[in-house]
Short mmCIF file of C-alpha atoms in Angstrom, two decimals:
data_model
loop_
_atom_site.label_atom_id
_atom_site.label_comp_id
_atom_site.label_asym_id
_atom_site.label_seq_id
_atom_site.Cartn_x
_atom_site.Cartn_y
_atom_site.Cartn_z
CA MET I 3 95.28 119.23 68.93
CA SER I 4 94.54 122.92 68.45
CA SER I 5 97.34 125.47 68.01
CA CYS I 6 96.40 127.01 71.36
CA SER I 7 97.05 123.68 73.02
CA SER I 8 100.56 123.53 71.59
CA LYS I 9 101.24 126.94 73.09
CA ILE I 10 100.07 125.87 76.51
CA LEU I 11 101.72 122.45 76.57
CA ALA I 12 103.52 119.92 74.44
CA LEU I 13 101.58 116.75 74.98
CA ARG I 14 102.56 113.16 74.29
CA ILE I 15 99.74 110.68 74.62
CA HIS I 16 100.03 106.93 74.77
CA ALA I 17 96.52 105.57 75.20
CA LEU I 18 95.42 101.98 75.39
CA ALA I 19 92.28 100.43 76.91
CA LYS I 20 91.37 97.29 78.95
CA THR I 21 88.46 95.23 80.19
CA PHE I 22 89.42 93.65 83.48
CA ASN I 23 87.80 91.75 86.32
CA ARG I 24 89.79 92.36 89.49
CA CYS I 25 89.16 88.92 90.91
CA TYR I 26 92.50 87.77 89.44
CA HIS I 27 94.66 88.95 92.34
CA ARG I 28 96.09 85.64 93.52
CA ALA I 29 95.13 83.45 90.58
CA THR I 30 98.69 83.07 89.30
CA ALA I 31 99.43 80.69 92.16
CA LEU I 32 96.79 78.31 90.82
CA HIS I 33 97.95 78.14 87.21
CA CYS I 34 101.53 76.94 86.84
CA PRO I 35 103.34 76.64 83.51
CA SER I 36 103.91 73.16 82.11
CA GLY I 37 105.74 71.95 79.05
CA PRO I 38 108.26 73.94 77.00
CA PRO I 39 107.90 77.75 76.72
CA LYS I 40 105.53 78.82 73.97
CA LEU I 41 107.50 82.01 73.25
CA SER I 42 111.18 82.36 72.43
CA PRO I 43 113.30 85.03 74.16
CA TYR I 44 113.07 87.05 70.95
CA ASP I 45 109.25 86.81 70.98
CA VAL I 46 109.15 87.87 74.63
CA ASN I 47 111.37 90.89 73.96
CA CYS I 48 109.21 91.98 71.03
CA ILE I 49 106.05 91.85 73.15
CA LEU I 50 107.57 93.61 76.15
CA ARG I 51 109.18 96.40 74.13
CA THR I 52 106.29 97.24 71.80
CA ASN I 53 105.07 100.28 73.76
CA GLU I 54 108.24 101.45 75.49
CA HIS I 55 109.31 105.08 75.23
CA THR I 56 112.26 107.10 76.51
CA GLN I 57 112.51 110.90 76.65
CA GLU I 58 115.62 112.83 77.65
CA PHE I 59 115.83 116.43 78.89
CA PHE I 60 118.64 118.94 79.15
CA GLY I 61 118.55 121.40 82.01
CA GLY I 62 116.18 121.24 84.96
CA SER I 63 115.60 118.68 87.67
CA VAL I 64 114.48 115.88 85.31
CA LYS I 65 117.14 114.06 83.30
CA SER I 66 114.84 111.62 81.51
CA TYR I 67 111.92 109.27 81.84
CA ASP I 68 111.21 105.73 80.66
CA SER I 69 107.66 104.48 80.17
CA ASN I 70 105.91 101.35 78.96
CA GLN I 71 102.57 99.54 78.92
CA LEU I 72 101.51 95.92 78.69
CA ALA I 73 97.90 94.93 78.10
CA SER I 74 96.09 92.04 79.71
CA ASN I 75 93.28 92.33 77.18
CA SER I 76 92.63 94.01 73.88
CA PRO I 77 91.55 96.73 73.98
CA ILE I 78 93.03 97.63 77.38
CA GLU I 79 91.77 100.43 79.58
CA ASP I 80 95.05 101.94 80.83
CA SER I 81 96.28 105.21 79.35
CA ARG I 82 99.29 107.39 80.03
CA SER I 83 100.33 110.88 79.00
CA GLU I 84 103.27 113.20 79.43
CA ALA I 85 103.32 116.96 78.88
CA SER I 86 105.81 119.83 79.05
CA CYS I 87 104.31 123.14 80.18
CA VAL I 88 105.50 125.79 77.75
CA HIS I 89 104.82 128.77 80.03
CA THR I 90 106.66 127.21 82.98
CA SER I 91 109.51 124.74 83.33
CA GLY I 92 107.08 122.15 84.69
CA LEU I 93 106.71 118.58 83.49
CA LEU I 94 103.43 116.66 83.84
CA LEU I 95 103.22 112.87 83.80
CA GLY I 96 100.02 110.89 84.18
CA ILE I 97 98.79 107.32 84.64
CA PHE I 98 95.10 106.56 84.06
CA ASP I 99 93.60 103.17 84.90
CA GLY I 100 90.13 102.72 83.46
CA HIS I 101 87.27 100.39 84.32
CA GLY I 102 83.94 99.65 82.69
CA GLY I 103 85.39 100.35 79.25
CA PRO I 104 88.26 102.40 77.79
CA ALA I 105 86.41 105.64 77.04
CA CYS I 106 86.90 107.54 80.29
CA SER I 107 90.62 106.83 80.75
CA GLN I 108 91.37 107.70 77.14
CA VAL I 109 89.47 111.00 77.29
CA ILE I 110 90.94 112.04 80.64
CA SER I 111 94.49 111.30 79.51
CA LYS I 112 93.99 113.66 76.56
CA ARG I 113 92.20 116.43 78.45
CA LEU I 114 93.39 116.64 82.05
CA MET I 115 96.91 117.85 81.21
CA ARG I 116 95.44 120.76 79.24
CA TYR I 117 93.28 121.81 82.18
CA ILE I 118 96.27 121.75 84.51
CA ALA I 119 98.62 123.49 82.08
CA ALA I 120 96.09 126.25 81.32
CA SER I 121 95.77 126.86 85.05
CA LEU I 122 99.51 127.54 85.22
CA VAL I 123 99.49 130.24 82.52
CA PRO I 124 99.41 133.86 83.81
CA PRO I 125 95.84 135.19 83.29
CA ASP I 126 96.99 138.04 81.01
CA ASP I 127 98.84 135.62 78.71
CA LEU I 128 95.92 133.20 78.74
CA ARG I 129 93.55 136.03 77.87
CA GLN I 130 95.55 136.68 74.69
CA HIS I 131 95.34 133.03 73.68
CA VAL I 132 91.59 132.96 74.26
CA LEU I 133 90.95 136.13 72.28
CA ASN I 134 93.28 135.34 69.39
CA GLU I 135 93.01 131.61 68.90
CA PHE I 136 90.48 129.58 70.83
CA VAL I 137 87.20 130.94 69.51
CA SER I 138 87.75 130.20 65.84
CA GLU I 139 88.81 126.64 66.60
CA ILE I 140 85.91 125.58 68.79
CA LYS I 141 84.11 122.94 66.78
CA GLU I 142 83.89 120.06 69.20
CA LEU I 143 82.15 119.71 72.51
CA TYR I 144 85.43 119.16 74.37
CA GLU I 145 86.91 122.35 72.95
CA LYS I 146 83.86 124.28 74.08
CA SER I 147 84.22 123.01 77.64
CA PHE I 148 87.92 123.84 77.68
CA HIS I 149 87.24 127.29 76.27
CA GLN I 150 84.74 128.01 79.05
CA PHE I 151 87.25 126.87 81.65
CA ALA I 152 90.04 128.98 80.11
CA ASN I 153 87.77 132.02 79.99
CA GLU I 154 87.06 131.65 83.69
CA LEU I 155 90.78 131.40 84.41
CA THR I 156 91.39 134.78 82.72
CA ASN I 157 89.33 136.40 85.47
CA THR I 158 91.57 135.03 88.22
CA THR I 159 94.81 136.43 89.62
CA LEU I 160 98.11 134.85 90.58
CA ALA I 161 97.88 136.37 94.07
CA GLY I 162 97.98 133.56 96.61
CA PHE I 163 98.68 130.93 93.93
CA GLN I 164 98.70 127.41 95.36
CA MET I 165 99.73 124.43 93.22
CA HIS I 166 97.67 122.19 95.50
CA GLN I 167 94.50 124.14 94.69
CA THR I 168 95.33 124.33 90.97
CA LEU I 169 95.60 120.54 90.66
CA GLU I 170 92.46 119.95 92.69
CA ASN I 171 90.45 122.45 90.62
CA ALA I 172 91.60 120.89 87.33
CA PHE I 173 90.57 117.37 88.37
CA ILE I 174 87.20 118.45 89.70
CA ARG I 175 86.42 120.80 86.81
CA LEU I 176 87.18 118.20 84.15
CA ASP I 177 84.97 115.70 85.97
CA GLN I 178 82.18 118.29 86.13
CA ASP I 179 82.59 118.97 82.41
CA LEU I 180 82.34 115.25 81.60
CA SER I 181 79.09 115.14 83.56
CA ARG I 182 77.64 118.29 82.02
CA GLU I 183 78.53 117.18 78.47
CA ALA I 184 76.68 113.89 78.92
CA ILE I 185 73.62 115.58 80.48
CA GLU I 186 73.34 118.47 78.01
CA MET I 187 74.35 116.55 74.86
CA PRO I 188 73.66 112.85 75.47
CA SER I 189 75.15 110.69 72.76
CA LEU I 190 76.93 107.36 72.42
CA ARG I 191 80.25 109.19 72.78
CA THR I 192 79.46 111.27 75.86
CA MET I 193 77.51 108.51 77.61
CA SER I 194 80.25 105.92 77.06
CA VAL I 195 82.62 108.28 78.90
CA ALA I 196 80.06 108.99 81.62
CA MET I 197 79.23 105.34 82.31
CA SER I 198 82.85 104.19 82.39
CA GLY I 199 85.39 105.51 84.87
CA ALA I 200 89.08 105.86 85.62
CA VAL I 201 91.43 106.31 88.52
CA ALA I 202 94.13 108.87 87.83
CA LEU I 203 97.55 109.92 89.06
CA VAL I 204 99.36 113.03 87.84
CA ALA I 205 102.84 114.13 88.88
CA HIS I 206 103.96 117.74 88.32
CA ILE I 207 107.70 118.43 88.58
CA ASP I 208 109.05 121.98 88.46
CA GLY I 209 112.60 122.45 89.72
CA PRO I 210 112.83 120.88 93.19
CA HIS I 211 109.05 120.87 93.66
CA LEU I 212 107.22 117.60 93.12
CA HIS I 213 103.43 117.48 93.45
CA VAL I 214 101.48 114.24 93.07
CA ALA I 215 97.69 114.28 92.69
CA SER I 216 95.88 110.96 92.94
CA VAL I 217 92.32 109.69 92.65
CA GLY I 218 91.94 105.95 93.17
CA ASP I 219 94.60 103.26 93.43
CA CYS I 220 97.48 104.15 91.14
CA SER I 221 100.66 104.72 93.17
CA ALA I 222 103.77 106.91 93.17
CA VAL I 223 107.01 105.83 94.87
CA LEU I 224 110.17 107.88 95.31
CA GLY I 225 113.54 106.10 95.17
CA THR I 226 115.97 107.71 97.62
CA VAL I 227 119.53 106.91 98.73
CA THR I 228 120.27 107.07 102.47
CA ASP I 229 123.46 108.33 104.17
CA THR I 230 124.75 104.76 104.22
CA GLY I 231 124.12 104.24 100.51
CA GLN I 232 121.04 102.06 100.96
CA TRP I 233 117.90 102.40 98.87
CA MET I 234 114.74 103.65 100.53
CA ALA I 235 111.21 103.64 99.06
CA LYS I 236 109.02 106.60 99.97
CA LYS I 237 105.39 106.18 99.01
CA LEU I 238 103.74 109.45 97.98
CA THR I 239 100.16 108.23 97.53
CA ASN I 240 97.40 106.43 99.40
CA GLU I 241 95.05 103.98 97.69
CA HIS I 242 91.44 105.10 97.87
CA ASN I 243 89.81 101.76 98.52
CA SER I 244 88.21 99.83 101.38
CA ASP I 245 91.63 98.93 102.83
CA ASN I 246 92.17 102.63 103.60
CA VAL I 247 90.54 103.18 107.01
CA GLY I 248 90.62 106.95 106.72
CA GLU I 249 89.00 106.82 103.30
CA VAL I 250 86.23 104.55 104.56
CA ARG I 251 85.57 106.92 107.46
CA ARG I 252 85.40 109.87 105.06
CA LEU I 253 82.87 108.11 102.87
CA LEU I 254 80.68 106.94 105.75
CA SER I 255 80.66 110.45 107.25
CA GLU I 256 79.11 111.80 104.05
CA HIS I 257 76.01 109.58 104.29
CA PRO I 258 73.35 108.89 106.94
CA ALA I 259 74.12 106.39 109.68
CA THR I 260 71.29 104.22 108.32
CA GLU I 261 73.47 103.49 105.26
CA ARG I 262 76.49 102.36 107.26
CA ASP I 263 76.09 98.73 106.18
CA THR I 264 75.26 99.43 102.53
CA VAL I 265 77.65 102.17 101.35
CA ILE I 266 80.48 99.61 101.33
CA ARG I 267 79.57 95.97 100.85
CA GLY I 268 81.99 93.20 99.99
CA GLU I 269 84.87 95.74 100.14
CA ARG I 270 83.32 97.70 97.27
CA LEU I 271 81.37 100.91 96.91
CA LEU I 272 77.69 99.89 96.97
CA GLY I 273 78.94 96.35 96.47
CA GLN I 274 80.17 97.15 92.95
CA LEU I 275 83.13 99.53 92.56
CA ALA I 276 86.59 98.86 94.07
CA PRO I 277 88.03 102.43 94.08
CA LEU I 278 86.32 104.89 96.42
CA ARG I 279 87.44 107.87 94.32
CA ALA I 280 87.40 108.02 90.53
CA MET I 281 86.69 110.26 87.56
CA GLY I 282 83.63 109.53 85.45
CA ASP I 283 81.43 106.74 86.86
CA PHE I 284 78.44 109.06 87.04
CA ARG I 285 76.16 106.15 87.84
CA TYR I 286 77.52 106.66 91.37
CA LYS I 287 77.29 110.48 91.26
CA TRP I 288 74.11 111.54 89.48
CA SER I 289 70.75 111.70 91.23
CA ARG I 290 68.37 108.77 90.87
CA GLU I 291 66.11 110.99 88.74
CA GLN I 292 68.95 111.75 86.32
CA LEU I 293 69.84 108.09 86.04
CA GLU I 294 66.23 107.11 85.37
CA GLN I 295 65.88 109.79 82.72
CA LEU I 296 69.25 109.58 80.94
CA VAL I 297 70.72 106.16 81.60
CA VAL I 298 68.03 103.58 82.29
CA PRO I 299 66.44 103.90 78.80
CA GLN I 300 69.79 102.94 77.21
CA PHE I 301 71.37 100.63 79.77
CA GLY I 302 68.45 99.21 81.76
CA GLU I 303 67.38 99.30 85.41
CA GLN I 304 70.46 97.36 86.52
CA VAL I 305 72.58 100.49 86.05
CA ILE I 306 71.20 101.84 89.34
CA ALA I 307 73.09 100.21 92.20
CA PRO I 308 71.19 98.65 95.12
CA TYR I 309 70.70 100.98 98.11
CA TYR I 310 71.28 104.03 95.91
CA LEU I 311 69.72 106.50 98.34
CA THR I 312 71.88 109.62 98.92
CA PRO I 313 74.18 110.27 95.95
CA PRO I 314 76.83 111.25 95.16
CA TYR I 315 78.78 108.32 96.56
CA LEU I 316 81.94 108.80 94.50
CA SER I 317 84.39 111.73 94.52
CA ALA I 318 86.86 112.97 91.89
CA CYS I 319 88.70 115.21 94.38
CA PRO I 320 92.38 114.22 94.34
CA GLU I 321 94.61 113.68 97.34
CA ILE I 322 97.74 115.78 96.80
CA THR I 323 101.28 115.37 98.15
CA HIS I 324 104.06 117.96 97.92
CA HIS I 325 107.70 116.87 98.21
CA ILE I 326 110.81 119.04 97.88
CA LEU I 327 113.40 117.06 95.94
CA THR I 328 116.97 116.72 97.25
CA PRO I 329 120.10 115.23 95.65
CA ARG I 330 119.31 111.98 97.48
CA ASP I 331 116.06 111.57 95.49
CA LYS I 332 117.12 109.62 92.40
CA PHE I 333 113.89 108.62 90.65
CA LEU I 334 110.10 108.53 90.81
CA ILE I 335 108.01 105.49 89.84
CA ILE I 336 104.34 106.02 88.94
CA ALA I 337 102.27 103.03 87.88
CA SER I 338 98.83 101.47 87.71
CA ASP I 339 97.94 98.75 90.19
CA GLY I 340 98.90 96.07 87.69
CA LEU I 341 102.50 96.58 88.83
CA TRP I 342 101.80 96.93 92.55
CA ASP I 343 99.74 93.74 92.57
CA THR I 344 102.91 91.80 91.76
CA MET I 345 105.65 93.53 93.79
CA SER I 346 106.16 95.92 96.68
CA ALA I 347 107.37 99.51 96.56
CA MET I 348 110.73 98.44 98.00
CA GLN I 349 111.16 95.72 95.37
CA THR I 350 110.54 98.18 92.54
CA VAL I 351 113.02 100.69 94.00
CA HIS I 352 115.72 98.01 94.30
CA LEU I 353 115.10 96.89 90.71
CA VAL I 354 115.32 100.46 89.36
CA GLY I 355 118.40 101.16 91.49
CA GLU I 356 120.17 98.04 90.22
CA HIS I 357 119.14 98.94 86.67
CA MET I 358 120.66 102.44 87.08
CA TYR I 359 123.98 100.89 88.05
CA GLY I 360 123.93 98.15 85.42
CA LYS I 361 122.83 100.44 82.58
CA ALA I 362 126.20 102.21 82.70
CA PHE I 363 127.75 99.00 81.36
CA LEU I 364 125.52 99.04 78.28
CA GLN I 365 127.69 101.89 76.97
CA PRO I 366 131.05 101.30 75.24
CA LEU I 367 134.12 101.62 77.46
CA THR I 368 135.77 105.02 77.07
CA LEU I 369 139.19 105.96 78.43
CA PRO I 370 139.80 109.36 80.04
CA LYS I 371 141.52 112.02 77.92
CA GLN I 372 144.35 112.56 80.40
CA ASP I 373 147.31 110.20 80.73
CA ILE I 374 146.51 106.86 82.33
CA THR I 375 148.72 103.98 83.45
CA LEU I 376 148.38 100.35 82.45
CA GLY I 377 147.53 99.54 86.06
CA GLU I 378 144.64 102.01 86.01
CA ILE I 379 143.38 100.57 82.72
CA SER I 380 143.56 97.08 84.26
CA GLN I 381 141.50 98.27 87.24
CA MET I 382 138.89 99.80 84.91
CA LEU I 383 138.61 96.54 82.98
CA THR I 384 138.29 94.51 86.19
CA THR I 385 135.50 96.80 87.41
CA ARG I 386 133.76 96.61 84.06
CA LYS I 387 133.99 92.82 83.99
CA ALA I 388 132.32 92.63 87.39
CA GLY I 389 129.71 95.16 86.35
CA LEU I 390 128.84 93.33 83.15
CA GLN I 391 127.34 90.57 85.29
CA LYS I 392 124.70 93.09 86.38
CA LYS I 393 124.13 94.50 82.90
CA PRO I 394 120.35 94.66 82.36
CA LEU I 395 118.69 93.04 79.39
CA ASP I 396 116.50 96.11 78.81
CA ARG I 397 117.64 99.69 78.33
CA ASN I 398 114.18 100.90 79.31
CA VAL I 399 113.67 100.51 83.06
CA ALA I 400 109.86 100.36 82.73
CA THR I 401 110.33 97.29 80.52
CA HIS I 402 112.76 95.92 83.12
CA LEU I 403 110.07 96.27 85.80
CA ILE I 404 107.40 94.57 83.66
CA ARG I 405 109.80 91.71 82.89
CA ASN I 406 110.43 91.16 86.60
CA ALA I 407 106.77 91.64 87.54
CA LEU I 408 105.68 88.78 85.28
CA GLY I 409 108.73 86.52 85.24
CA GLY I 410 110.51 87.27 88.48
CA THR I 411 111.42 84.52 90.96
CA GLU I 412 113.68 84.51 94.00
CA TYR I 413 116.46 83.38 91.65
CA GLY I 414 115.87 86.04 89.00
CA VAL I 415 113.71 86.21 85.88
CA GLU I 416 112.59 82.80 84.67
CA HIS I 417 111.94 82.64 80.94
CA SER I 418 109.39 79.82 81.14
CA LYS I 419 107.28 81.77 83.64
CA LEU I 420 107.51 84.96 81.59
CA SER I 421 106.62 83.12 78.38
CA HIS I 422 103.65 81.51 80.11
CA MET I 423 102.31 84.83 81.45
CA LEU I 424 102.60 86.45 78.00
CA SER I 425 100.94 83.59 76.10
CA LEU I 426 97.86 82.97 78.26
CA PRO I 427 94.67 82.55 76.21
CA GLN I 428 92.65 85.71 75.79
CA ASP I 429 89.64 84.31 77.63
CA ILE I 430 91.57 83.70 80.88
CA VAL I 431 94.49 86.16 80.86
CA ARG I 432 92.51 88.69 82.90
CA LEU I 433 92.31 86.20 85.76
CA PHE I 434 96.10 86.11 86.07
CA ARG I 435 97.40 89.63 85.44
CA ASP I 436 96.16 93.18 85.15
CA ASP I 437 97.25 95.73 82.58
CA ILE I 438 100.53 97.35 83.62
CA THR I 439 101.43 100.98 82.91
CA ILE I 440 104.67 102.44 84.27
CA THR I 441 106.62 105.69 84.02
CA VAL I 442 109.97 106.12 85.77
CA VAL I 443 111.40 109.64 86.06
CA TYR I 444 115.13 110.15 86.71
CA PHE I 445 116.26 113.27 88.57
CA ASP I 446 119.42 115.30 88.01
CA SER I 447 121.24 115.18 91.36
CA GLU I 448 123.70 117.90 90.39
CA TYR I 449 120.92 120.31 89.48
CA LEU I 450 119.09 119.57 92.74
CA ARG I 451 122.32 120.09 94.68
CA ASN I 452 122.67 123.63 93.37
CA CYS I 453 119.12 124.88 92.83
CA PRO I 454 117.32 126.98 95.46
CA THR I 455 114.18 125.56 97.06
#
């Protein structure tokens, strides 16, 4: 990454890729484990913990986050990234679920955070970075696109700044750049990005302000405690697919009435694509003439969908939610649909809440510094003994969620089921589970109690 990028944000990328056919949804009910488990508990733990990551923070509304990924195929198409904005106190976290190949999700995960972070830098400061650093480092096509975007930002002002508009502009501009790069400089690299696609979810947290921008069917869920101490799941996103009535109406309104029966067929866009919003996927955005000129010679006539009459059919414009955090908001879960296909929002919130309580018992017992009676010590030990029964197996809560997603039963996690799901043959695993990518962000209740909104 260029030195200018490190000044705008500190970026951590975890990118993997997948090839997945979404017909698997209920297949697990048809394929039950038989015989002894193929994997030992040690083997299972090694697989589940391979990609886990934990990051702690000091000061601000975010205490820490846990993240993890599990592939259903190799290479998988999910990617994730996390970034700290140097010029603000904001934290960016993203989940990117690719389809049609890994290229688009990998590229977006590495580029979108930079577009957003650059948009948050005061124009005068950004102008200095552009003049002093960017130009000499522009050697790649992606750097050139980012440089053009940054240059345009230097001509803006902070008057009337809206985070909603900043996020929307970054998503749309990156998607436009991906398109332009493939049209102006067609190559195996640019066309592989253009012909694949990805749904994306980015959360921006700055003090008590939480913004979530989503394109597609990744989801964000807020875990909140009620006045009575019960957990509540607040969903912050809507899936952009054929189950979303409002989304279907939006799409149909953008095309002639004569296409009402062909825009969505078999619950898919033009009978092919499940998400109704996505980045990349320019085979559903470019004109027929562009497809015939640029794509058909390489990929064949089948690249043009049936009834492709009035493009574009696909949008990269994100739906954005703003939430003001309170001390009752304890954590945020963002994940690809591989998690949500296996459990509900409320189930995930309960699992994370129980993990929060049980994780305290993973630490050694410490006695208070002040004088304490034997009776008080006895009470502490009794409480700890009861709590140890709820001690989680995993320190990382994202790993805890994946373990329960694949091995969970009404009686708890069953090792034989988990072993079976992790040892399915490569040629059928995609029929039983999707790739799973999860990030869980923990909030600092004390900070939120005292910070102004």
